[in-house]
Amino acid sequence: MAFNRDNYKKVKRAFEEKERAAKDTADAKKRALGAQHPDIAAVDRELSQTSMLIMREISQGPDRIAERIDELRRSNLALQKVREELLISHGYPANYTDPAYECEICHDAGYLADGSMCSCFKRAMVLAGYESSGIGRLLQTQSFESFKVEYYSDDARSFENMKRVFALCRAYADSFTAGAGNLLLCGKTGLGKTHISTSIAKVVIERGYDVVYDTAQNIFRDFEREKFERSYSSQESAAPSTDRYFACDLLIIDDLGTEMSNTFTVSCLYNMINSRMIAGKSMIINTNLNQDELMKRYSDRITSRLFGEFSPLLFSGVDVRQKKLGF
Ligand SMILES: [Zn+2]
């Protein structure tokens, strides 16, 4: 697991606020109830003495300490029982002033007594991961489950090929670890490269990894903006920095080759590929370009890495987007 640190901080803060709000609401209810019903207020006052009484017993020395504490515990439980009966007699549910936590298991702390992360916290981290990955909306419609290999069945070779590509990508996602290796998804537009890479991202995020997904165009625009701001602006940028392209566990670059390329973008691409390889971090690159076109467009340093360090998966068939529309 390598959750995104900013997401972790954000989720942790949200949980702390949630926990505090539940307690504050319960306290306010308790005060209002006590003001209305003096008999309950009296029991509450007695109950609030418990920890002070325990401290007093402890300060009186170790003699029969377990027994004395046990006695206090029993009288505390009896008082709680009295309180519950009073609540019911006044027409309230017995748990009327209990904090209403969203999670019954961890009481919105996010962690269990043994220090492990509660499933509700993990779920919140996954949702934050969807958001920070940049895929957001695509995740609602694109997943391995919604990928139809049958769309490729017109031609037997494409069908066999796409079944293999699908199985390989699925296995890649299901067994993803930080050094899972790199994939180069090649093939013409409309053959499902984005759909498959989004599906991989979804599974990998759900398995607790930090994923960043964007088009080559947007990624290079970020680098250019950052360069511009560094040169011409003294102010810190509010936009997320390009650090995330280096720090995440899995970087997915969609549509490589559609950007306006120049020496700057080419050196950014090289820098990303090279830094991530040195750090043992994985990448997926989608491109419509074939080998010759890639070689023409990018430097030898880049293409030798793309062909040497990425597993190429060729998407074949006819444009499946038309089939989805019923043509
Ligand atoms: Zn929980």
Short mmCIF file of C-alpha atoms and ligand atoms in Angstrom, two decimals:
data_model
loop_
_atom_site.label_atom_id
_atom_site.label_comp_id
_atom_site.label_asym_id
_atom_site.label_seq_id
_atom_site.Cartn_x
_atom_site.Cartn_y
_atom_site.Cartn_z
CA MET A 1 0.00 0.00 0.00
CA ALA A 2 1.29 3.40 -0.89
CA PHE A 3 -1.55 5.84 -0.44
CA ASN A 4 -1.15 9.36 -1.71
CA ARG A 5 0.04 11.46 1.26
CA ASP A 6 -2.14 14.49 0.49
CA ASN A 7 -5.19 12.26 0.18
CA TYR A 8 -4.32 10.63 3.48
CA LYS A 9 -4.09 14.00 5.24
CA LYS A 10 -7.35 15.14 3.69
CA VAL A 11 -9.24 11.98 4.66
CA LYS A 12 -7.72 11.96 8.17
CA ARG A 13 -8.85 15.54 8.71
CA ALA A 14 -12.36 14.74 7.45
CA PHE A 15 -12.56 11.83 9.89
CA GLU A 16 -11.38 13.97 12.82
CA GLU A 17 -14.04 16.55 11.98
CA LYS A 18 -16.70 13.88 11.63
CA GLU A 19 -15.77 12.33 14.98
CA ARG A 20 -15.74 15.70 16.73
CA ALA A 21 -19.07 16.74 15.21
CA ALA A 22 -20.72 13.50 16.40
CA LYS A 23 -19.41 14.07 19.94
CA ASP A 24 -20.35 17.76 19.99
CA THR A 25 -23.89 16.98 18.83
CA ALA A 26 -24.21 14.29 21.50
CA ASP A 27 -22.94 16.67 24.21
CA ALA A 28 -25.39 19.37 23.15
CA LYS A 29 -28.24 16.88 23.27
CA LYS A 30 -27.14 15.75 26.71
CA ARG A 31 -27.07 19.30 28.05
CA ALA A 32 -30.51 20.09 26.63
CA LEU A 33 -31.88 16.86 28.07
CA GLY A 34 -30.36 17.53 31.49
CA ALA A 35 -31.86 21.03 31.55
CA GLN A 36 -35.29 19.56 30.90
CA HIS A 37 -35.04 16.52 33.17
CA PRO A 38 -33.24 17.11 36.50
CA ASP A 39 -33.39 13.40 37.38
CA ILE A 40 -31.28 12.55 34.34
CA ALA A 41 -28.96 15.48 35.05
CA ALA A 42 -28.35 14.09 38.53
CA VAL A 43 -27.38 10.68 37.14
CA ASP A 44 -25.12 12.35 34.58
CA ARG A 45 -23.37 14.27 37.34
CA GLU A 46 -22.77 11.05 39.22
CA LEU A 47 -21.53 9.26 36.12
CA SER A 48 -19.10 12.07 35.36
CA GLN A 49 -17.42 11.42 38.74
CA THR A 50 -16.32 7.92 37.71
CA SER A 51 -12.84 8.68 36.42
CA MET A 52 -12.15 10.90 39.42
CA LEU A 53 -13.24 8.07 41.74
CA ILE A 54 -10.96 5.61 39.93
CA MET A 55 -8.02 7.98 40.36
CA ARG A 56 -8.80 8.29 44.05
CA GLU A 57 -8.88 4.52 44.54
CA ILE A 58 -5.54 4.20 42.76
CA SER A 59 -3.98 6.93 44.89
CA GLN A 60 -5.00 5.03 48.04
CA GLY A 61 -2.49 2.29 47.35
CA PRO A 62 -2.40 -1.17 45.76
CA ASP A 63 -4.25 -3.01 48.51
CA ARG A 64 -7.28 -4.85 46.96
CA ILE A 65 -7.07 -2.42 44.06
CA ALA A 66 -8.59 -4.80 41.47
CA GLU A 67 -11.57 -5.44 43.70
CA ARG A 68 -12.11 -1.76 44.48
CA ILE A 69 -11.96 -0.79 40.80
CA ASP A 70 -14.31 -3.62 39.94
CA GLU A 71 -16.79 -2.32 42.47
CA LEU A 72 -16.67 1.11 40.86
CA ARG A 73 -17.19 -0.43 37.47
CA ARG A 74 -20.27 -2.30 38.69
CA SER A 75 -21.83 0.80 40.21
CA ASN A 76 -21.09 2.71 36.99
CA LEU A 77 -22.90 0.06 34.95
CA ALA A 78 -25.84 0.14 37.36
CA LEU A 79 -26.03 3.92 37.00
CA GLN A 80 -26.01 3.62 33.21
CA LYS A 81 -28.88 1.21 33.49
CA VAL A 82 -30.80 3.67 35.67
CA ARG A 83 -30.13 6.39 33.11
CA GLU A 84 -31.44 4.23 30.26
CA GLU A 85 -34.62 3.52 32.20
CA LEU A 86 -35.10 7.21 32.93
CA LEU A 87 -34.66 8.05 29.25
CA ILE A 88 -37.26 5.49 28.25
CA SER A 89 -39.68 6.64 30.97
CA HIS A 90 -39.40 10.19 29.56
CA GLY A 91 -40.16 8.86 26.08
CA TYR A 92 -36.64 8.82 24.57
CA PRO A 93 -34.75 5.87 23.08
CA ALA A 94 -32.16 4.43 25.48
CA ASN A 95 -29.29 5.55 23.23
CA TYR A 96 -30.71 9.06 22.72
CA THR A 97 -27.51 10.88 23.72
CA ASP A 98 -25.00 8.42 22.25
CA PRO A 99 -22.88 10.06 19.52
CA ALA A 100 -24.30 9.14 16.10
CA TYR A 101 -21.16 7.87 14.39
CA GLU A 102 -21.25 6.99 10.69
CA CYS A 103 -19.18 3.88 11.34
CA GLU A 104 -20.27 1.56 14.11
CA ILE A 105 -16.96 -0.31 13.96
CA CYS A 106 -14.39 2.45 14.51
CA HIS A 107 -16.70 5.24 15.75
CA ASP A 108 -15.33 7.44 12.98
CA ALA A 109 -11.78 7.24 14.31
CA GLY A 110 -10.74 5.49 11.08
CA TYR A 111 -8.61 3.06 13.02
CA LEU A 112 -9.32 0.05 15.22
CA ALA A 113 -7.92 -0.60 18.68
CA ASP A 114 -5.18 -2.83 17.24
CA GLY A 115 -3.96 0.06 15.08
CA SER A 116 -5.24 -1.33 11.79
CA MET A 117 -7.15 0.82 9.31
CA CYS A 118 -10.94 0.49 9.40
CA SER A 119 -12.64 -0.53 6.16
CA CYS A 120 -14.57 2.78 6.14
CA PHE A 121 -11.26 4.69 6.08
CA LYS A 122 -9.93 2.51 3.27
CA ARG A 123 -13.10 3.20 1.30
CA ALA A 124 -12.69 6.95 1.81
CA MET A 125 -9.08 6.68 0.63
CA VAL A 126 -10.20 4.89 -2.54
CA LEU A 127 -12.73 7.62 -3.28
CA ALA A 128 -10.07 10.27 -2.71
CA GLY A 129 -7.80 8.25 -4.99
CA TYR A 130 -10.38 8.26 -7.77
CA GLU A 131 -10.58 12.01 -7.46
CA SER A 132 -6.86 12.73 -7.36
CA SER A 133 -6.06 10.27 -10.16
CA GLY A 134 -7.68 12.62 -12.65
CA ILE A 135 -9.94 9.88 -14.01
CA GLY A 136 -13.02 10.84 -12.02
CA ARG A 137 -15.88 10.75 -14.49
CA LEU A 138 -14.45 8.03 -16.71
CA LEU A 139 -14.53 5.62 -13.78
CA GLN A 140 -18.30 5.71 -13.70
CA THR A 141 -18.59 4.05 -17.08
CA GLN A 142 -15.28 2.32 -17.74
CA SER A 143 -14.22 -0.85 -16.01
CA PHE A 144 -13.10 -4.36 -16.93
CA GLU A 145 -16.70 -5.44 -16.38
CA SER A 146 -18.01 -3.04 -19.01
CA PHE A 147 -15.31 -3.88 -21.57
CA LYS A 148 -16.87 -6.03 -24.31
CA VAL A 149 -14.35 -8.32 -25.96
CA GLU A 150 -17.20 -9.40 -28.28
CA TYR A 151 -16.88 -6.05 -30.06
CA TYR A 152 -13.73 -7.45 -31.61
CA SER A 153 -15.24 -10.72 -32.79
CA ASP A 154 -15.71 -9.70 -36.46
CA ASP A 155 -12.26 -10.88 -37.23
CA ALA A 156 -10.94 -14.03 -35.59
CA ARG A 157 -7.36 -12.82 -35.23
CA SER A 158 -8.33 -9.55 -33.61
CA PHE A 159 -10.72 -11.39 -31.33
CA GLU A 160 -8.03 -13.81 -30.13
CA ASN A 161 -5.56 -10.95 -29.77
CA MET A 162 -7.94 -8.78 -27.79
CA LYS A 163 -8.88 -11.65 -25.48
CA ARG A 164 -5.17 -12.02 -24.72
CA VAL A 165 -4.68 -8.24 -24.25
CA PHE A 166 -7.69 -8.10 -21.93
CA ALA A 167 -6.46 -11.04 -19.83
CA LEU A 168 -2.95 -9.60 -19.56
CA CYS A 169 -4.23 -6.18 -18.49
CA ARG A 170 -6.59 -7.69 -15.98
CA ALA A 171 -3.78 -9.77 -14.47
CA TYR A 172 -1.51 -6.70 -14.43
CA ALA A 173 -4.12 -4.76 -12.43
CA ASP A 174 -5.01 -7.63 -10.09
CA SER A 175 -1.39 -8.31 -9.18
CA PHE A 176 -0.08 -4.74 -9.35
CA THR A 177 2.82 -3.91 -7.06
CA ALA A 178 5.00 -0.80 -7.14
CA GLY A 179 7.48 -2.38 -9.56
CA ALA A 180 4.91 -4.17 -11.74
CA GLY A 181 6.56 -3.02 -14.97
CA ASN A 182 5.44 -0.84 -17.84
CA LEU A 183 2.87 -1.31 -20.57
CA LEU A 184 2.77 0.33 -23.99
CA LEU A 185 -0.77 0.13 -25.36
CA CYS A 186 -0.60 0.71 -29.10
CA GLY A 187 -3.23 0.78 -31.78
CA LYS A 188 -5.53 3.07 -33.68
CA THR A 189 -8.04 5.39 -32.03
CA GLY A 190 -11.30 3.83 -30.90
CA LEU A 191 -9.97 0.39 -30.05
CA GLY A 192 -10.40 0.64 -26.29
CA LYS A 193 -6.97 1.71 -25.05
CA THR A 194 -8.44 4.39 -22.81
CA HIS A 195 -11.13 2.05 -21.56
CA ILE A 196 -8.60 -0.66 -20.65
CA SER A 197 -6.14 1.71 -19.01
CA THR A 198 -8.92 3.35 -16.99
CA SER A 199 -10.04 -0.11 -15.88
CA ILE A 200 -6.50 -0.89 -14.75
CA ALA A 201 -6.34 2.43 -12.88
CA LYS A 202 -9.60 1.69 -11.11
CA VAL A 203 -8.48 -1.70 -9.81
CA VAL A 204 -5.04 -0.42 -8.83
CA ILE A 205 -6.57 2.52 -6.89
CA GLU A 206 -8.95 0.14 -5.14
CA ARG A 207 -5.98 -1.96 -4.14
CA GLY A 208 -4.56 1.06 -2.33
CA TYR A 209 -2.04 2.48 -4.79
CA ASP A 210 -1.62 6.06 -5.88
CA VAL A 211 -2.46 6.47 -9.57
CA VAL A 212 -2.22 9.52 -11.80
CA TYR A 213 -3.90 9.46 -15.18
CA ASP A 214 -3.92 12.18 -17.80
CA THR A 215 -3.50 12.84 -21.49
CA ALA A 216 -0.05 13.65 -22.84
CA GLN A 217 -1.40 17.03 -23.85
CA ASN A 218 -2.44 17.96 -20.30
CA ILE A 219 0.70 16.57 -18.74
CA PHE A 220 3.01 18.57 -21.00
CA ARG A 221 0.87 21.65 -20.55
CA ASP A 222 1.46 21.31 -16.78
CA PHE A 223 5.21 21.11 -17.30
CA GLU A 224 5.11 24.15 -19.58
CA ARG A 225 3.02 26.12 -17.11
CA GLU A 226 5.38 25.22 -14.31
CA LYS A 227 8.39 26.28 -16.36
CA PHE A 228 6.72 29.56 -17.25
CA GLU A 229 5.75 30.26 -13.64
CA ARG A 230 9.24 29.47 -12.45
CA SER A 231 10.73 31.92 -14.92
CA TYR A 232 8.22 34.74 -14.77
CA SER A 233 6.28 34.57 -11.58
CA SER A 234 7.43 34.95 -8.00
CA GLN A 235 4.17 33.56 -6.67
CA GLU A 236 3.64 29.96 -5.67
CA SER A 237 1.27 28.29 -8.10
CA ALA A 238 -2.07 27.07 -6.82
CA ALA A 239 -2.17 24.31 -9.44
CA PRO A 240 -0.95 20.84 -8.44
CA SER A 241 2.72 20.52 -9.20
CA THR A 242 4.20 18.12 -11.73
CA ASP A 243 5.75 16.25 -8.78
CA ARG A 244 2.76 13.96 -8.86
CA TYR A 245 3.89 12.57 -12.22
CA PHE A 246 7.03 11.35 -10.50
CA ALA A 247 5.69 10.40 -7.08
CA CYS A 248 2.65 8.25 -7.91
CA ASP A 249 2.88 4.45 -8.00
CA LEU A 250 1.38 4.21 -11.46
CA LEU A 251 1.45 6.95 -14.06
CA ILE A 252 -0.82 6.52 -17.07
CA ILE A 253 -0.19 8.78 -20.06
CA ASP A 254 -3.07 8.67 -22.52
CA ASP A 255 -2.79 9.61 -26.18
CA LEU A 256 0.96 10.06 -26.43
CA GLY A 257 1.67 11.56 -29.83
CA THR A 258 -1.32 13.89 -29.98
CA GLU A 259 0.52 16.67 -28.13
CA MET A 260 2.38 19.49 -29.87
CA SER A 261 5.85 18.18 -29.43
CA ASN A 262 9.02 20.22 -29.18
CA THR A 263 12.40 19.76 -27.54
CA PHE A 264 10.94 20.77 -24.19
CA THR A 265 8.11 18.21 -24.22
CA VAL A 266 10.48 15.52 -25.46
CA SER A 267 12.87 16.20 -22.62
CA CYS A 268 9.99 16.16 -20.11
CA LEU A 269 8.89 12.79 -21.42
CA TYR A 270 12.40 11.42 -21.20
CA ASN A 271 12.77 12.79 -17.70
CA MET A 272 9.50 11.17 -16.55
CA ILE A 273 10.28 7.79 -18.07
CA ASN A 274 13.84 7.77 -16.85
CA SER A 275 13.18 9.00 -13.31
CA ARG A 276 10.35 6.55 -12.84
CA MET A 277 12.42 3.66 -14.14
CA ILE A 278 15.27 4.50 -11.76
CA ALA A 279 12.78 4.71 -8.88
CA GLY A 280 11.30 1.33 -9.87
CA LYS A 281 7.88 2.88 -10.55
CA SER A 282 5.47 1.69 -13.21
CA MET A 283 3.91 3.44 -16.20
CA ILE A 284 1.32 2.79 -18.85
CA ILE A 285 1.52 4.74 -22.09
CA ASN A 286 -1.26 4.72 -24.69
CA THR A 287 -0.40 5.77 -28.20
CA ASN A 288 -1.92 5.76 -31.69
CA LEU A 289 1.53 5.92 -33.20
CA ASN A 290 3.30 2.89 -34.60
CA GLN A 291 6.94 2.08 -34.04
CA ASP A 292 8.21 4.12 -37.00
CA GLU A 293 6.14 7.12 -36.06
CA LEU A 294 7.33 6.96 -32.47
CA MET A 295 10.93 6.80 -33.64
CA LYS A 296 10.46 9.76 -35.90
CA ARG A 297 8.81 11.86 -33.27
CA TYR A 298 10.84 11.11 -30.15
CA SER A 299 14.53 10.85 -29.44
CA ASP A 300 16.43 7.57 -29.56
CA ARG A 301 16.83 7.79 -25.81
CA ILE A 302 13.03 7.65 -25.44
CA THR A 303 12.25 5.05 -28.06
CA SER A 304 14.96 2.72 -26.85
CA ARG A 305 13.32 2.81 -23.43
CA LEU A 306 9.80 2.44 -24.83
CA PHE A 307 10.81 -0.61 -26.83
CA GLY A 308 13.18 -2.03 -24.23
CA GLU A 309 11.40 -1.45 -20.94
CA PHE A 310 7.70 -1.50 -21.83
CA SER A 311 5.65 -4.57 -22.74
CA PRO A 312 3.90 -3.65 -25.98
CA LEU A 313 0.25 -4.65 -26.31
CA LEU A 314 -1.27 -4.12 -29.72
CA PHE A 315 -4.97 -3.22 -29.89
CA SER A 316 -6.46 -4.47 -33.13
CA GLY A 317 -9.88 -4.60 -34.80
CA VAL A 318 -12.26 -1.98 -36.09
CA ASP A 319 -13.31 1.14 -34.21
CA VAL A 320 -15.47 -0.23 -31.39
CA ARG A 321 -16.96 3.16 -30.54
CA GLN A 322 -19.19 2.86 -33.58
CA LYS A 323 -20.39 -0.53 -32.38
CA LYS A 324 -21.22 0.92 -28.99
CA LEU A 325 -23.43 3.42 -30.80
CA GLY A 326 -25.10 0.60 -32.68
CA PHE A 327 -23.65 1.10 -36.18
ZN ZN B 1 -14.85 2.63 10.45
#
